[in-house]
């Protein structure tokens, strides 16, 4: 065949210095009116000064090519225009020149052979040279496979894509969220897929719709509903997102509001608080697994437990930590079967002609996450909606729910930018504003690129993906969810990029934007993945999920976990548009994960969630985090849990043990606004953490049911001015520590804590000088408001007393600790600057 002859002529060597910084940014923030990001418990002056410092730190960690962009977005997200009239110098951070050592540049890659792809000028019969490019990435890939047959397997082949949009969803044969439109396997090792120079290469999970619109109806409010027929090649089952002019449009919903830019953080949240009562769950017991031995001595969460089948059958696989008969520190997983609303809360309910197309998005009643349910039936006389499938998008469950909205019901199409797809008649309905937009893309697939080795010994390896824009995929919130371990999470085990059984994969300088699923899913064995210098924005679910597996309690003999992952210098924001129990980074059943120097803001729950104590040895450092926990509660910007013990060799190579390796959280800058309670929320059972050199605004240290955590050289700024309303925070809060199970080996030394209005630095539940069981306290610097006397509150001779430092010292506590008067906020910021900005 002709093009085979050309191959060998075409082989050449190219040294590439890749300049493809895709981040020709196009994902500006667009706010419809967020409620204030500020802390109303402190004067605006102070709050603005602290916000300005967070932005200064964002600038400090920013890659030099993105500095202006990171600052601009941070200023906007932080509503810095509120600070115009405060004394902080506008743009105070602009004069600072120091910057952080950012992610290592990817080494120069030598392409043994390069194949060009050009969507407009290419032809799949061409030979793939610059002049005669392939038309599709798939054809280029099959060409590399042909080449590979004649080459040493370690030769690096490059697929270089010219600018344009590649609609990978068109006529896609796979709709699996584990198999990409571009599906790489072991045989595709030593491959580069990249953009050409600075050209914008968009990989779309949708198909471009060329539609003939006509007017369907005018609404009473003066809107116009347009309609168009959807051609037969479009897969309607995967058409669950409509992207118009590169932005996610709104599935017809009530209350109105754009889920991308409105949520519980907005003045107009687009959620209803009109639920009246919830139909109680049906209880369906699971089979309980309880491992008696081995068990973790000296902890609250001693034994490995799991519920299988029964109520856990809504998950795939059908198991859930929370489906045991009585999970430690919690209740059994159930969800309500339906709900009724107050009169008038759903004004159109009696007009719904086909309610079963609809979904209910509802918060958990404690705002720990959200669920989505299909609507099974409606009784509008009773204002009652009964649920079908759903409720598995977080693992805790409950008997009732919280704020909600209803979507995908034709009669709710009454606002600009809303759409509805009538699958029976293949009719798309859409209400434009005064101008009818041009580009309509129907989502068709959730996964764009998969990299799948066969097992950990036959991994797909040495693959570099760079400079691409991933966009416009199908949503996955009604697909399979699973419970990865004993945290609160259930998750969809798939994403826009899906990696399993891989080694040395690098994903860099890409933009993941306007997506229906997670960004990158690292599932099971993935060694030495680097995810650096990417932007993730406008995601329905999480940005990066790491999910390993074990054989029950045994994670020692099963090498099936992400390990040695580097997540560095990424910009991650506007995540969790539909799924509220989601995060920029989720770490579950993984080893030695490093999350370094990322900027993360605007999300419903934590920025980084460590779902379990599997192995440990994680490093979370130099991240700048704000505007987290915007829609949920009882949580923080960094969250950890450890409720389910696993066997690994974390303590000593080759030796199975239920104890993990220490993990490290240092040099992060965290602003604890919205509903954040603890800047580093070491929740149920968390142990073996060393937290140091973090600058933590508006929250203190927490121990809850855990042990063996050390804090040192932390700066806690105004923890007692926390505005979450959940708890009165202070420098340190040790809750319900019990000898022999929790609170042991807790250390709090060499920290600085500036209190805003309180003079009580610690809340140590059960503190009693006759039987002291408190963290090791030493050499701290505590600042109390001027005119107040510090008070260490503890029982003495049976009554609660406020002790002076000297009295407290007399029990051997806080030796070397000093008490001073709280300084000006600018001094506190200077302490942070000195601690965090070391590099020139
Ligand atoms: C603050 O100043 C900016 C321009 O410097 C302006 O756009 C904004 O409206 C001002 N905001 C307030 C609240 O004054
Ligand atoms: C920044 O530097 C310029 C020039 O040195 C100076 O005029 C300006 O006042 C400085 N701005 C701040 C906020 O310090
Ligand atoms: C998709 O399939 C339809 C119907 O088979 C066909 O008309 C169309 O050309 C295909 N599109 C592409 C890009 O292959
Ligand atoms: C472990 O158990 C033993 C006895 O069973 C007890 O003496 C010891 O204190 C326990 N260890 C911890 C850390 O609680
Ligand atoms: C709806 O609820 C009303 C009031 O409880 C009841 O009378 C009616 O039978 C219900 N309708 C259906 C179809 O179940
Ligand atoms: C109308 O909607 C389009 C997107 O559908 C948007 O780009 C445009 O800004 C909107 N115009 C107004 C005036 O809201
Ligand atoms: C990792 O993969 C890259 C290609 O992306 C290659 O250049 C590099 O040599 C590989 N590293 C190792 C240790 O194999
Ligand atoms: C811990 O992680 C680091 C990378 O951050 C790695 O170099 C080291 O080998 C790991 N140690 C263990 C015991 O896993
Ligand atoms: C916080 O402290 C105030 C004053 O001591 C008290 O009235 C309030 O109940 C406390 N709130 C919580 C959530 O503990
Ligand atoms: C406090 O930190 C200093 C160094 O910053 C160190 O010399 C000292 O030993 C530390 N104190 C304690 C109690 O660890
Ligand atoms: C507690 O009681 C002891 C002896 O019973 C007494 O010496 C001591 O002064 C008392 N301490 C306080 C703070 O009242
Ligand atoms: C804080 O107070 C101690 C005495 O308690 C004093 O030695 C130290 O200099 C003071 N530090 C500051 C920063 O004022």
GROMACS .gro file of N, CA, C and O in nm, residues 69 174 184 204 223 359 384 399 480 489 570 599 714 787 829:
model
   60
   69UNK      N    1  -0.220   3.558   3.526
   69UNK     CA    2  -0.349   3.489   3.520
   69UNK      C    3  -0.391   3.441   3.659
   69UNK      O    4  -0.506   3.461   3.700
  174UNK      N    5  -1.751   0.392   2.190
  174UNK     CA    6  -1.751   0.361   2.333
  174UNK      C    7  -1.816   0.473   2.412
  174UNK      O    8  -1.798   0.589   2.380
  184UNK      N    9  -0.525   0.397   2.486
  184UNK     CA   10  -0.386   0.352   2.479
  184UNK      C   11  -0.369   0.228   2.566
  184UNK      O   12  -0.430   0.216   2.673
  204UNK      N   13  -1.289   1.731   2.211
  204UNK     CA   14  -1.425   1.743   2.262
  204UNK      C   15  -1.488   1.605   2.276
  204UNK      O   16  -1.473   1.520   2.189
  223UNK      N   17  -4.012   3.513   2.699
  223UNK     CA   18  -3.904   3.432   2.642
  223UNK      C   19  -3.953   3.356   2.519
  223UNK      O   20  -4.074   3.342   2.497
  359UNK      N   21  -3.479   1.468   3.751
  359UNK     CA   22  -3.386   1.431   3.858
  359UNK      C   23  -3.407   1.527   3.975
  359UNK      O   24  -3.441   1.643   3.955
  384UNK      N   25  -4.583   1.539   4.647
  384UNK     CA   26  -4.486   1.434   4.681
  384UNK      C   27  -4.411   1.385   4.557
  384UNK      O   28  -4.470   1.365   4.451
  399UNK      N   29  -3.160   0.978   5.672
  399UNK     CA   30  -3.305   0.957   5.662
  399UNK      C   31  -3.376   1.072   5.593
  399UNK      O   32  -3.492   1.062   5.558
  480UNK      N   33  -2.215   0.432   3.758
  480UNK     CA   34  -2.175   0.357   3.876
  480UNK      C   35  -2.093   0.442   3.973
  480UNK      O   36  -2.002   0.512   3.932
  489UNK      N   37  -1.676   0.926   5.137
  489UNK     CA   38  -1.693   0.937   4.993
  489UNK      C   39  -1.749   0.813   4.924
  489UNK      O   40  -1.711   0.700   4.954
  570UNK      N   41  -0.057   2.295   3.959
  570UNK     CA   42  -0.182   2.302   3.884
  570UNK      C   43  -0.271   2.412   3.939
  570UNK      O   44  -0.262   2.446   4.057
  599UNK      N   45  -0.266   2.592   4.318
  599UNK     CA   46  -0.362   2.696   4.360
  599UNK      C   47  -0.503   2.640   4.341
  599UNK      O   48  -0.537   2.595   4.232
  714UNK      N   49   0.349   2.615   6.324
  714UNK     CA   50   0.230   2.660   6.251
  714UNK      C   51   0.203   2.805   6.290
  714UNK      O   52   0.233   2.846   6.403
  787UNK      N   53  -0.563   4.393   7.662
  787UNK     CA   54  -0.659   4.413   7.772
  787UNK      C   55  -0.719   4.284   7.826
  787UNK      O   56  -0.801   4.287   7.916
  829UNK      N   57   0.103   3.906   5.917
  829UNK     CA   58   0.129   3.874   5.776
  829UNK      C   59   0.280   3.868   5.751
  829UNK      O   60   0.329   3.779   5.680
   0.00000   0.00000   0.00000
